């Protein structure tokens, strides 16, 4: 009997809610939002449990009111964030991951790998350079891979795998923040742009040539410099925006803005990371060895970094830099 009475009471309560309760899809009396007419909304999460009090309670209602770019009360990024996050960000990342490698595959088949003599080698990077580079590069690649896993999380099934990617993302950020800063300080002077970089850009670094010729570049060419600035300053922006989102250390509109910036910089980072890997591993024979053991073939250096080579020769440093492979 008690069970029957309970079921009748539950049914009556449900019907009353349907008949008299606030409908979240319908504007309420006086133009109020659904969150303003339901009771107990703020009691659901106690102040001590709120990761960010700016996202709950009164400010939560204000955030709902400010929804949309074309709303009469709008001043935020709600609609823009939702459209881009829901429809375009994952698509753009997918296009980058597919078409940038395809473009370089076409380059490899049409132009091919560049070959240089490896009879004589010069030490161009110190052990410190190599250690700092790889201690920044490994977590950087981990950040990119785990970030892409989160972007395509729904396609990968979500769950434990994506939570693991999120944890890896946060863990790798700590290492990159430290060694990315050291790398910036280590090479910032060498990566300042010079007038010769304009000529390098106009001839695309000679990468469309099938014959070897002298390329105007110092220790780092214009392409490497662009990657340096994107990896360090762009990486710094990614660390800051990601940290603000992770700790929810701002209001709702600021968090939306951080997410937008994080994704836009991410497009550039992923595209240039693929470029950097292709150039180092596939475009030039033996190029990757310079950042593995510090040695670069003398002919390669004299051609691809001709201005740097001429400076070393004028200063009489070549003999002291030569080593056996």
Tab-separated table of C-alpha atoms in Angstrom:
chain	number	residue	atom	x	y	z
A	1	UNK	CA	0.000	0.000	0.000
A	2	UNK	CA	2.825	2.380	0.875
A	3	UNK	CA	4.526	1.620	-2.421
A	4	UNK	CA	1.322	2.396	-4.365
A	5	UNK	CA	0.837	5.706	-2.522
A	6	UNK	CA	4.461	6.674	-3.216
A	7	UNK	CA	4.063	5.982	-6.942
A	8	UNK	CA	0.856	8.032	-7.097
A	9	UNK	CA	2.569	10.923	-5.294
A	10	UNK	CA	5.567	10.751	-7.641
A	11	UNK	CA	3.295	10.752	-10.697
A	12	UNK	CA	1.323	13.746	-9.405
A	13	UNK	CA	4.548	15.615	-8.669
A	14	UNK	CA	5.864	14.940	-12.164
A	15	UNK	CA	2.617	16.136	-13.760
A	16	UNK	CA	2.660	19.287	-11.600
A	17	UNK	CA	6.201	20.044	-12.711
A	18	UNK	CA	5.171	19.723	-16.335
A	19	UNK	CA	2.128	21.923	-15.855
A	20	UNK	CA	3.519	24.636	-13.621
A	21	UNK	CA	7.307	24.332	-13.719
A	22	UNK	CA	9.570	26.712	-15.628
A	23	UNK	CA	10.382	25.564	-19.132
A	24	UNK	CA	14.066	26.244	-19.924
A	25	UNK	CA	13.290	26.629	-23.627
A	26	UNK	CA	10.646	29.335	-23.077
A	27	UNK	CA	11.375	32.903	-21.846
A	28	UNK	CA	9.913	33.392	-18.371
A	29	UNK	CA	7.656	36.126	-17.053
A	30	UNK	CA	9.220	39.564	-17.260
A	31	UNK	CA	11.888	38.342	-19.637
A	32	UNK	CA	13.713	36.443	-16.910
A	33	UNK	CA	15.962	33.518	-17.717
A	34	UNK	CA	15.220	29.969	-16.596
A	35	UNK	CA	18.031	30.077	-14.038
A	36	UNK	CA	16.398	33.085	-12.368
A	37	UNK	CA	13.000	31.470	-11.717
A	38	UNK	CA	14.005	28.003	-10.502
A	39	UNK	CA	14.683	27.674	-6.803
A	40	UNK	CA	17.737	26.178	-5.162
A	41	UNK	CA	20.101	26.809	-8.067
A	42	UNK	CA	22.794	28.361	-5.912
A	43	UNK	CA	22.394	25.708	-3.211
A	44	UNK	CA	23.454	22.946	-5.585
A	45	UNK	CA	27.114	23.866	-5.212
A	46	UNK	CA	28.374	25.250	-1.924
A	47	UNK	CA	30.848	28.176	-2.044
A	48	UNK	CA	33.649	25.968	-0.694
A	49	UNK	CA	33.164	23.524	-3.579
A	50	UNK	CA	33.160	26.106	-6.347
A	51	UNK	CA	36.345	25.933	-8.424
A	52	UNK	CA	35.550	29.401	-9.735
A	53	UNK	CA	32.881	31.441	-7.905
A	54	UNK	CA	32.629	33.729	-10.946
A	55	UNK	CA	30.917	30.895	-12.846
A	56	UNK	CA	28.243	30.094	-10.252
A	57	UNK	CA	25.434	31.879	-8.459
A	58	UNK	CA	24.683	35.460	-9.486
A	59	UNK	CA	27.447	35.751	-12.110
A	60	UNK	CA	26.101	32.535	-13.644
A	61	UNK	CA	22.807	34.293	-14.378
A	62	UNK	CA	24.672	37.296	-15.763
A	63	UNK	CA	26.654	34.986	-18.024
A	64	UNK	CA	23.443	33.480	-19.371
A	65	UNK	CA	22.041	36.966	-20.017
A	66	UNK	CA	25.176	37.917	-21.929
A	67	UNK	CA	24.864	34.943	-24.268
A	68	UNK	CA	25.348	35.525	-27.965
A	69	UNK	CA	26.985	38.220	-30.056
A	70	UNK	CA	23.685	39.534	-31.391
A	71	UNK	CA	21.776	39.540	-28.111
A	72	UNK	CA	20.514	42.974	-26.916
A	73	UNK	CA	22.478	42.468	-23.708
A	74	UNK	CA	25.470	40.786	-25.292
A	75	UNK	CA	29.050	41.763	-24.591
A	76	UNK	CA	30.727	38.360	-24.570
A	77	UNK	CA	32.069	35.557	-26.730
A	78	UNK	CA	29.426	32.934	-26.017
A	79	UNK	CA	27.984	32.437	-29.462
A	80	UNK	CA	31.333	32.851	-31.255
A	81	UNK	CA	32.999	30.312	-28.967
A	82	UNK	CA	30.175	27.794	-29.329
A	83	UNK	CA	30.060	28.006	-33.140
A	84	UNK	CA	33.832	27.718	-33.564
A	85	UNK	CA	34.260	25.035	-30.905
A	86	UNK	CA	31.306	23.006	-32.116
A	87	UNK	CA	31.785	23.235	-35.882
A	88	UNK	CA	35.162	24.507	-37.011
A	89	UNK	CA	38.100	23.978	-34.632
A	90	UNK	CA	38.297	20.189	-34.991
A	91	UNK	CA	37.763	20.484	-38.757
A	92	UNK	CA	40.596	23.005	-39.147
A	93	UNK	CA	42.980	20.846	-37.106
A	94	UNK	CA	42.012	17.841	-39.245
A	95	UNK	CA	42.703	19.747	-42.463
A	96	UNK	CA	46.105	20.855	-41.141
A	97	UNK	CA	47.053	17.323	-40.100
A	98	UNK	CA	46.045	15.954	-43.519
A	99	UNK	CA	47.069	18.601	-46.042
A	100	UNK	CA	50.355	19.924	-44.602
A	101	UNK	CA	51.979	16.461	-44.726
A	102	UNK	CA	50.459	15.933	-48.181
A	103	UNK	CA	52.083	19.142	-49.408
A	104	UNK	CA	55.483	18.029	-48.125
A	105	UNK	CA	55.002	14.577	-49.587
A	106	UNK	CA	54.490	16.287	-52.934
A	107	UNK	CA	57.669	18.309	-52.372
A	108	UNK	CA	59.599	15.140	-51.529
A	109	UNK	CA	58.425	13.371	-54.675
A	110	UNK	CA	58.913	16.340	-57.029
A	111	UNK	CA	62.055	17.982	-55.631
A	112	UNK	CA	63.512	15.232	-53.492
A	113	UNK	CA	65.963	15.125	-50.627
A	114	UNK	CA	68.957	17.448	-50.803
A	115	UNK	CA	72.375	15.783	-50.621
A	116	UNK	CA	75.704	17.236	-49.524
A	117	UNK	CA	79.180	15.790	-49.142
A	118	UNK	CA	79.986	14.542	-45.655
A	119	UNK	CA	83.750	14.531	-45.773
A	120	UNK	CA	84.288	17.232	-43.184
A	121	UNK	CA	82.177	18.216	-40.193
A	122	UNK	CA	81.953	21.294	-37.976
A	123	UNK	CA	80.682	21.497	-34.402
A	124	UNK	CA	77.818	24.010	-34.542
A	125	UNK	CA	75.869	23.118	-31.376
A	126	UNK	CA	77.181	22.511	-27.863
A	127	UNK	CA	76.043	19.728	-25.550
A	128	UNK	CA	74.076	22.332	-23.603
A	129	UNK	CA	72.289	23.384	-26.815
A	130	UNK	CA	71.392	19.775	-27.562
A	131	UNK	CA	70.134	18.965	-24.059
A	132	UNK	CA	67.991	22.093	-23.765
A	133	UNK	CA	66.580	21.633	-27.275
A	134	UNK	CA	65.442	18.054	-26.649
A	135	UNK	CA	64.200	18.744	-23.128
A	136	UNK	CA	61.954	21.395	-24.693
A	137	UNK	CA	61.148	19.459	-27.880
A	138	UNK	CA	59.949	16.205	-26.278
A	139	UNK	CA	57.303	17.783	-23.996
A	140	UNK	CA	56.368	20.144	-26.845
A	141	UNK	CA	55.547	17.203	-29.122
A	142	UNK	CA	53.700	15.515	-26.247
A	143	UNK	CA	51.636	18.684	-25.818
A	144	UNK	CA	50.734	18.734	-29.493
A	145	UNK	CA	49.792	15.044	-29.639
A	146	UNK	CA	47.789	15.066	-26.410
A	147	UNK	CA	46.127	18.325	-27.467
A	148	UNK	CA	45.023	16.782	-30.757
A	149	UNK	CA	43.709	13.767	-28.853
A	150	UNK	CA	41.517	16.090	-26.789
A	151	UNK	CA	40.358	17.974	-29.886
A	152	UNK	CA	39.227	14.679	-31.418
A	153	UNK	CA	38.235	13.181	-28.064
A	154	UNK	CA	34.672	12.342	-29.083
A	155	UNK	CA	35.927	10.545	-32.199
A	156	UNK	CA	38.386	8.540	-30.074
A	157	UNK	CA	35.681	7.383	-27.689
A	158	UNK	CA	36.423	9.760	-24.824
A	159	UNK	CA	36.744	8.178	-21.393
A	160	UNK	CA	39.995	7.004	-19.837
A	161	UNK	CA	42.136	7.576	-22.930
A	162	UNK	CA	41.211	11.250	-23.223
A	163	UNK	CA	41.511	11.833	-19.482
A	164	UNK	CA	45.001	10.340	-19.720
A	165	UNK	CA	45.775	12.705	-22.629
A	166	UNK	CA	44.577	15.619	-20.491
A	167	UNK	CA	46.883	14.583	-17.638
A	168	UNK	CA	49.834	14.181	-20.040
A	169	UNK	CA	49.026	17.622	-21.442
A	170	UNK	CA	49.242	19.223	-18.010
A	171	UNK	CA	52.363	17.281	-16.994
A	172	UNK	CA	54.221	18.122	-20.232
A	173	UNK	CA	53.311	21.799	-19.833
A	174	UNK	CA	55.433	22.051	-16.678
A	175	UNK	CA	58.543	20.734	-18.440
A	176	UNK	CA	58.053	22.868	-21.537
A	177	UNK	CA	57.509	25.999	-19.445
A	178	UNK	CA	60.966	25.517	-17.918
A	179	UNK	CA	63.009	24.304	-20.890
A	180	UNK	CA	61.123	26.421	-23.418
A	181	UNK	CA	62.222	29.457	-21.431
A	182	UNK	CA	65.825	28.223	-21.361
A	183	UNK	CA	65.736	27.635	-25.117
A	184	UNK	CA	64.376	31.126	-25.678
A	185	UNK	CA	67.214	32.677	-23.666
A	186	UNK	CA	69.759	30.411	-25.357
A	187	UNK	CA	68.925	31.299	-28.976
A	188	UNK	CA	66.991	34.570	-28.892
A	189	UNK	CA	69.988	36.609	-30.089
A	190	UNK	CA	70.714	34.259	-32.999
A	191	UNK	CA	67.044	34.239	-34.017
A	192	UNK	CA	66.576	37.993	-34.391
A	193	UNK	CA	65.570	38.746	-37.971
A	194	UNK	CA	68.040	40.407	-40.349
A	195	UNK	CA	67.756	41.912	-43.803
A	196	UNK	CA	69.170	38.742	-45.392
A	197	UNK	CA	66.074	36.899	-44.164
A	198	UNK	CA	63.970	38.849	-46.665
A	199	UNK	CA	66.016	37.427	-49.525
A	200	UNK	CA	65.755	33.945	-47.989
A	201	UNK	CA	61.974	34.272	-47.955
A	202	UNK	CA	61.849	35.516	-51.543
A	203	UNK	CA	63.735	32.445	-52.735
A	204	UNK	CA	61.933	30.149	-50.236
A	205	UNK	CA	65.273	29.065	-48.870
A	206	UNK	CA	66.118	27.370	-52.149
A	207	UNK	CA	63.925	24.414	-51.212
A	208	UNK	CA	62.304	24.408	-54.650
A	209	UNK	CA	65.688	24.048	-56.390
A	210	UNK	CA	67.032	20.675	-57.463
A	211	UNK	CA	70.626	21.930	-57.491
A	212	UNK	CA	72.685	23.102	-54.540
A	213	UNK	CA	73.543	26.785	-54.300
A	214	UNK	CA	74.526	29.270	-51.623
A	215	UNK	CA	71.585	30.417	-49.496
A	216	UNK	CA	71.806	33.737	-47.600
A	217	UNK	CA	71.432	32.748	-43.951
A	218	UNK	CA	73.319	33.007	-40.699
A	219	UNK	CA	73.345	30.327	-37.982
A	220	UNK	CA	69.571	30.022	-38.328
A	221	UNK	CA	67.688	30.730	-41.535
A	222	UNK	CA	64.435	32.688	-41.764
A	223	UNK	CA	62.297	29.551	-41.616
A	224	UNK	CA	64.043	28.302	-38.493
A	225	UNK	CA	63.677	31.730	-36.919
A	226	UNK	CA	59.941	31.778	-37.589
A	227	UNK	CA	59.624	28.369	-35.986
A	228	UNK	CA	61.696	29.521	-33.011
A	229	UNK	CA	59.379	32.453	-32.311
A	230	UNK	CA	56.226	30.398	-32.772
A	231	UNK	CA	57.568	27.592	-30.569
A	232	UNK	CA	58.789	29.870	-27.759
A	233	UNK	CA	56.478	32.893	-27.698
A	234	UNK	CA	53.562	30.979	-29.198
A	235	UNK	CA	54.259	28.130	-26.805
A	236	UNK	CA	54.304	30.638	-23.958
A	237	UNK	CA	50.890	31.923	-25.002
A	238	UNK	CA	49.636	28.330	-25.064
A	239	UNK	CA	50.976	27.740	-21.542
A	240	UNK	CA	49.343	30.905	-20.172
A	241	UNK	CA	45.964	30.449	-21.856
A	242	UNK	CA	45.930	26.736	-21.007
A	243	UNK	CA	46.786	27.457	-17.373
A	244	UNK	CA	43.997	30.013	-17.050
A	245	UNK	CA	41.512	27.520	-18.496
A	246	UNK	CA	42.790	24.621	-16.383
A	247	UNK	CA	42.539	26.522	-13.102
A	248	UNK	CA	39.437	28.488	-14.224
A	249	UNK	CA	41.238	31.603	-13.052
A	250	UNK	CA	38.926	34.106	-14.757
A	251	UNK	CA	35.323	34.926	-15.605
A	252	UNK	CA	33.340	33.060	-18.234
A	253	UNK	CA	34.040	35.502	-21.077
A	254	UNK	CA	37.770	35.548	-20.356
A	255	UNK	CA	37.814	31.747	-20.347
A	256	UNK	CA	36.072	31.733	-23.725
A	257	UNK	CA	38.628	34.197	-25.066
A	258	UNK	CA	41.484	32.058	-23.716
A	259	UNK	CA	40.012	29.007	-25.481
A	260	UNK	CA	39.766	30.916	-28.767
A	261	UNK	CA	43.364	32.152	-28.544
A	262	UNK	CA	44.574	28.682	-27.515
A	263	UNK	CA	43.046	27.125	-30.611
A	264	UNK	CA	44.139	29.837	-33.064
A	265	UNK	CA	47.760	29.664	-31.900
A	266	UNK	CA	47.429	25.881	-31.934
A	267	UNK	CA	46.722	25.934	-35.678
A	268	UNK	CA	50.024	27.682	-36.326
A	269	UNK	CA	51.963	25.503	-33.882
A	270	UNK	CA	50.776	22.208	-35.404
A	271	UNK	CA	51.389	23.365	-38.995
A	272	UNK	CA	54.917	24.588	-38.276
A	273	UNK	CA	55.793	21.583	-36.121
A	274	UNK	CA	55.028	19.312	-39.076
A	275	UNK	CA	57.113	21.642	-41.271
A	276	UNK	CA	60.027	21.584	-38.826
A	277	UNK	CA	60.028	17.782	-38.617
A	278	UNK	CA	59.900	17.417	-42.392
A	279	UNK	CA	62.772	19.842	-42.965
A	280	UNK	CA	64.947	18.245	-40.298
A	281	UNK	CA	64.286	14.602	-41.107
A	282	UNK	CA	63.355	14.337	-44.790
A	283	UNK	CA	64.279	17.469	-46.768
A	284	UNK	CA	68.044	17.438	-46.178
A	285	UNK	CA	70.144	14.312	-45.799
A	286	UNK	CA	71.753	14.161	-42.360
A	287	UNK	CA	70.262	17.466	-41.138
A	288	UNK	CA	68.831	15.897	-37.976
A	289	UNK	CA	72.342	14.862	-36.877
A	290	UNK	CA	73.319	18.459	-36.121
A	291	UNK	CA	70.949	18.562	-33.159
A	292	UNK	CA	71.753	14.979	-32.131
A	293	UNK	CA	75.539	15.231	-31.952
A	294	UNK	CA	76.156	18.913	-32.706
A	295	UNK	CA	77.933	18.215	-36.031
A	296	UNK	CA	76.985	19.605	-39.428
A	297	UNK	CA	78.616	18.782	-42.739
A	298	UNK	CA	80.921	21.602	-43.819
A	299	UNK	CA	79.537	21.689	-47.361
A	300	UNK	CA	75.976	21.792	-46.032
A	301	UNK	CA	76.837	24.651	-43.686
A	302	UNK	CA	78.667	26.603	-46.391
A	303	UNK	CA	75.663	26.320	-48.708
A	304	UNK	CA	72.589	26.567	-46.493
A	305	UNK	CA	74.112	28.979	-43.945
A	306	UNK	CA	76.571	30.731	-46.202
A	307	UNK	CA	76.764	34.024	-44.279
A	308	UNK	CA	77.428	32.210	-41.002
A	309	UNK	CA	80.119	30.087	-42.656
A	310	UNK	CA	81.819	33.162	-44.138
A	311	UNK	CA	81.780	34.875	-40.737
A	312	UNK	CA	83.430	31.843	-39.128
A	313	UNK	CA	86.022	31.729	-41.904
A	314	UNK	CA	86.797	35.432	-41.566
A	315	UNK	CA	87.249	34.997	-37.813
A	316	UNK	CA	89.558	32.019	-38.307
A	317	UNK	CA	87.342	29.628	-36.335
A	318	UNK	CA	86.811	26.889	-38.900
A	319	UNK	CA	89.913	24.837	-38.063
A	320	UNK	CA	89.040	24.707	-34.370
A	321	UNK	CA	85.472	23.612	-35.159
A	322	UNK	CA	86.370	20.770	-37.548
A	323	UNK	CA	85.951	17.238	-36.244
A	324	UNK	CA	85.810	13.696	-37.564
A	325	UNK	CA	82.364	12.239	-38.020
